[in-house]
Short mmCIF file of C-alpha atoms in Angstrom, two decimals:
data_model
loop_
_atom_site.label_atom_id
_atom_site.label_comp_id
_atom_site.label_asym_id
_atom_site.label_seq_id
_atom_site.Cartn_x
_atom_site.Cartn_y
_atom_site.Cartn_z
CA MET A 674 -11.11 -25.69 -70.12
CA SER A 675 -8.99 -23.69 -72.54
CA ARG A 676 -8.65 -26.94 -74.89
CA TYR A 677 -11.53 -27.65 -74.49
CA LEU A 678 -12.69 -24.22 -75.53
CA ALA A 679 -10.29 -24.58 -78.44
CA LEU A 680 -11.27 -27.89 -79.56
CA SER A 681 -15.18 -27.05 -79.88
CA GLU A 682 -14.08 -23.68 -81.65
CA ALA A 683 -11.66 -25.50 -84.18
CA GLU A 684 -15.33 -27.70 -84.71
CA ASP A 685 -17.39 -24.88 -85.13
CA ASP A 686 -19.63 -26.59 -82.19
CA LEU A 687 -21.46 -23.20 -80.91
CA ALA A 688 -22.83 -25.15 -78.23
CA ASP A 689 -19.73 -26.76 -77.17
CA GLN A 690 -18.19 -22.75 -77.29
CA ALA A 691 -20.71 -21.56 -75.15
CA ARG A 692 -20.56 -24.23 -72.71
CA GLY A 693 -16.63 -23.84 -72.45
CA HIS A 694 -16.77 -20.28 -71.83
CA PHE A 695 -19.22 -20.86 -69.38
CA PHE A 696 -17.08 -23.13 -67.00
CA LEU A 697 -13.97 -21.37 -67.82
CA ALA A 698 -16.07 -18.26 -66.56
CA MET A 699 -16.69 -20.76 -63.08
CA ILE A 700 -13.20 -21.58 -62.72
CA TYR A 701 -11.91 -17.82 -62.67
CA GLU A 702 -15.26 -17.02 -60.59
CA GLN A 703 -13.92 -19.67 -58.07
CA ASN A 704 -10.35 -18.70 -58.10
CA ALA A 705 -11.90 -14.93 -57.69
CA GLU A 706 -10.94 -13.27 -60.75
CA PRO A 707 -14.07 -11.82 -61.46
CA CYS A 708 -12.87 -9.62 -64.89
CA MET A 709 -11.71 -12.85 -66.71
CA ALA A 710 -15.19 -14.35 -65.78
CA ALA A 711 -17.05 -11.54 -66.78
CA ALA A 712 -14.76 -11.56 -70.12
CA GLN A 713 -15.47 -15.48 -70.82
CA VAL A 714 -19.59 -14.38 -69.93
CA GLU A 715 -19.45 -12.36 -72.34
CA MET A 716 -17.98 -14.26 -75.25
CA GLY A 717 -20.45 -16.72 -74.26
CA ARG A 718 -23.45 -14.84 -74.93
CA ASP A 719 -22.17 -13.73 -78.20
CA VAL A 720 -21.50 -17.55 -79.07
CA ALA A 721 -24.88 -18.12 -77.68
CA GLU A 722 -26.60 -15.88 -79.87
CA GLY A 723 -26.28 -18.18 -82.42
CA LEU A 724 -27.72 -20.98 -80.90
CA ILE A 725 -31.58 -22.40 -81.20
CA SER A 726 -32.19 -22.96 -77.85
CA PRO A 727 -32.26 -19.87 -75.48
CA TRP A 728 -31.02 -21.59 -72.42
CA SER A 729 -27.22 -21.46 -72.56
CA HIS A 730 -27.04 -17.56 -73.11
CA ALA A 731 -29.95 -16.90 -70.45
CA ARG A 732 -27.37 -19.36 -67.99
CA LEU A 733 -24.00 -16.71 -69.37
CA THR A 734 -26.48 -13.73 -68.63
CA SER A 735 -27.80 -14.96 -65.24
CA PHE A 736 -23.94 -15.21 -64.41
CA LEU A 737 -23.47 -11.83 -65.39
CA ALA A 738 -25.95 -10.58 -62.79
CA HIS A 739 -24.00 -12.58 -60.22
CA LEU A 740 -21.11 -11.05 -60.79
CA TRP A 741 -22.64 -7.68 -60.96
CA LEU A 742 -23.87 -8.49 -57.91
CA LYS A 743 -20.57 -9.61 -56.05
CA ARG A 744 -19.47 -5.94 -57.26
CA GLY A 745 -22.29 -4.38 -55.27
CA GLU A 746 -23.70 -3.01 -57.99
CA LEU A 747 -27.49 -3.86 -57.66
CA LYS A 748 -29.63 -1.96 -60.68
CA GLU A 749 -27.16 -3.79 -63.54
CA ALA A 750 -27.24 -7.19 -61.53
CA ARG A 751 -31.29 -7.34 -61.66
CA ALA A 752 -31.50 -5.99 -65.02
CA PHE A 753 -29.22 -8.70 -66.59
CA GLN A 754 -31.35 -11.28 -64.16
CA GLU A 755 -34.54 -9.97 -65.38
CA GLU A 756 -33.44 -10.67 -68.85
CA ALA A 757 -32.02 -14.31 -68.18
CA MET A 758 -35.71 -15.09 -66.21
CA ARG A 759 -37.18 -13.23 -69.36
CA LYS A 760 -35.43 -15.08 -71.81
CA ALA A 761 -36.26 -18.49 -69.67
CA GLY A 762 -39.58 -18.25 -69.40
CA GLU A 763 -39.60 -18.03 -73.38
CA ALA A 764 -37.49 -20.79 -73.58
CA PRO A 765 -38.54 -24.58 -74.20
CA GLY A 766 -39.01 -27.31 -71.50
CA GLU A 767 -36.37 -29.39 -72.74
CA GLY A 768 -32.81 -28.65 -72.53
CA ALA A 769 -33.13 -26.72 -69.42
CA GLY A 770 -31.26 -28.64 -67.27
CA PRO A 771 -28.75 -27.06 -65.14
CA CYS A 772 -29.06 -23.77 -67.18
CA LEU A 773 -31.90 -23.43 -65.50
CA GLY A 774 -30.58 -24.22 -62.21
CA MET A 775 -27.96 -21.43 -62.44
CA ILE A 776 -30.86 -18.92 -63.01
CA LEU A 777 -32.68 -20.31 -60.48
CA LEU A 778 -29.75 -19.66 -58.41
CA VAL A 779 -28.71 -15.99 -59.37
CA ASP A 780 -32.53 -15.42 -58.78
CA ALA A 781 -32.44 -16.74 -54.87
CA GLU A 782 -29.22 -14.66 -54.60
CA VAL A 783 -30.76 -10.98 -55.79
CA LYS A 784 -33.84 -11.77 -53.80
CA ALA A 785 -31.68 -12.38 -50.93
CA ILE A 786 -30.18 -8.60 -51.68
CA ILE A 787 -33.43 -7.12 -51.69
CA SER A 788 -34.73 -9.01 -48.54
CA ASP A 789 -37.45 -11.22 -50.40
CA GLN A 790 -36.25 -14.09 -47.90
CA GLU A 791 -39.62 -15.97 -49.18
CA GLY A 792 -39.05 -15.68 -52.76
CA GLY A 793 -34.85 -16.35 -52.09
CA GLU A 794 -35.43 -19.16 -50.43
CA ARG A 795 -37.97 -20.81 -52.62
CA SER A 796 -35.59 -19.98 -55.76
CA PHE A 797 -32.73 -21.62 -54.05
CA ARG A 798 -34.63 -24.74 -53.40
CA TRP A 799 -36.00 -24.62 -56.81
CA SER A 800 -32.32 -24.72 -58.09
CA ARG A 801 -30.96 -27.55 -56.22
CA GLU A 802 -33.93 -29.77 -57.13
CA THR A 803 -33.45 -28.80 -60.64
CA PHE A 804 -29.27 -29.54 -60.12
CA LEU A 805 -30.14 -32.92 -58.80
CA ASN A 806 -31.16 -34.11 -62.18
CA SER A 807 -27.68 -32.49 -63.54
CA PRO A 808 -24.67 -35.40 -64.22
CA TRP A 809 -22.70 -32.62 -62.88
CA GLY A 810 -25.24 -32.77 -59.62
CA GLU A 811 -22.94 -32.29 -56.37
CA PHE A 812 -20.56 -29.99 -57.93
CA TYR A 813 -23.52 -27.73 -59.19
CA GLN A 814 -24.91 -28.21 -55.29
CA ALA A 815 -21.39 -27.26 -53.88
CA VAL A 816 -21.41 -23.61 -56.23
CA ALA A 817 -25.14 -23.03 -55.15
CA CYS A 818 -24.29 -23.39 -51.49
CA CYS A 819 -21.00 -21.37 -51.97
CA TRP A 820 -22.93 -18.53 -53.87
CA TYR A 821 -25.80 -18.52 -52.00
CA GLY A 822 -23.85 -18.73 -48.39
CA GLU A 823 -21.97 -16.23 -49.30
CA THR A 824 -24.50 -13.62 -50.53
CA LEU A 825 -27.15 -14.60 -47.17
CA ILE A 826 -23.89 -13.32 -45.19
CA GLU A 827 -23.70 -9.97 -47.28
CA ALA A 828 -27.07 -9.67 -46.57
CA GLY A 829 -26.77 -9.86 -42.93
CA ARG A 830 -28.07 -13.20 -42.63
CA ALA A 831 -24.88 -14.99 -40.84
CA ALA A 832 -26.33 -18.01 -39.30
CA GLU A 833 -27.75 -19.11 -42.28
CA GLY A 834 -25.09 -18.23 -44.73
CA GLY A 835 -23.06 -19.96 -43.18
CA GLU A 836 -24.73 -23.14 -42.72
CA ARG A 837 -24.79 -23.23 -46.74
CA LEU A 838 -21.44 -22.38 -46.67
CA GLU A 839 -20.65 -25.56 -44.31
CA GLU A 840 -22.39 -27.61 -46.46
CA SER A 841 -20.63 -26.27 -49.30
CA ALA A 842 -17.23 -27.32 -47.98
CA ALA A 843 -18.71 -30.79 -47.58
CA LEU A 844 -19.63 -31.12 -50.82
CA PHE A 845 -16.50 -30.14 -52.39
CA ARG A 846 -14.61 -32.15 -49.87
CA LYS A 847 -16.44 -35.33 -51.07
CA LEU A 848 -15.74 -34.11 -54.78
CA GLY A 849 -11.99 -34.16 -53.39
CA ASN A 850 -11.51 -30.10 -54.57
CA GLY A 851 -9.44 -29.10 -52.22
CA ARG A 852 -8.86 -25.51 -53.49
CA GLN A 853 -12.66 -24.71 -52.93
CA VAL A 854 -12.52 -26.36 -49.63
CA GLU A 855 -9.81 -24.05 -48.56
CA ARG A 856 -12.11 -20.96 -50.28
CA VAL A 857 -15.00 -21.89 -48.48
CA GLU A 858 -13.51 -22.01 -45.23
CA ARG A 859 -11.68 -18.73 -45.81
CA LEU A 860 -15.25 -17.51 -46.39
CA LEU A 861 -16.17 -19.39 -43.05
CA ALA A 862 -13.21 -17.53 -41.16
CA GLY A 863 -14.40 -14.12 -42.25
CA LYS A 864 -18.11 -14.15 -41.77
#
């Protein structure tokens, strides 16, 4: 991913740079390095400011909300998520793709933490439906189930969270991503 990012910087391709920062942040997040993930997200947001389409910036802003939520900072998470939702609401329909799915996923997480169970489930379902149309649909589905499952456990809904984590492990197993299977299994053991 670092090489991809370097190539996109050499080509001065802002869309690819924003995408590169997003995926590098995903790698850091999945490897329990939230500070490095946050740094990549911030760099990606700076790059995405120069893009015509606001979807990339909204997705990265939502990612920041996720990272703040994981730190237990609900106020900051909600502020970033509200900004992401506002940008998404102002964006044209085309180009939404997985960006919208990620925004809806984090919206589901925030709603689960504030005990809006119905709203959280609705946003999670919409997120997954959006990811189905992505070329990386199964990967996004696995991430969605992992993030939401972990959040449900944190919100005191261990049985539901465990089901989502089981689903995530199965998807990561299917994708051959053993490292993430191990991570999810550790989460399941600790629930």
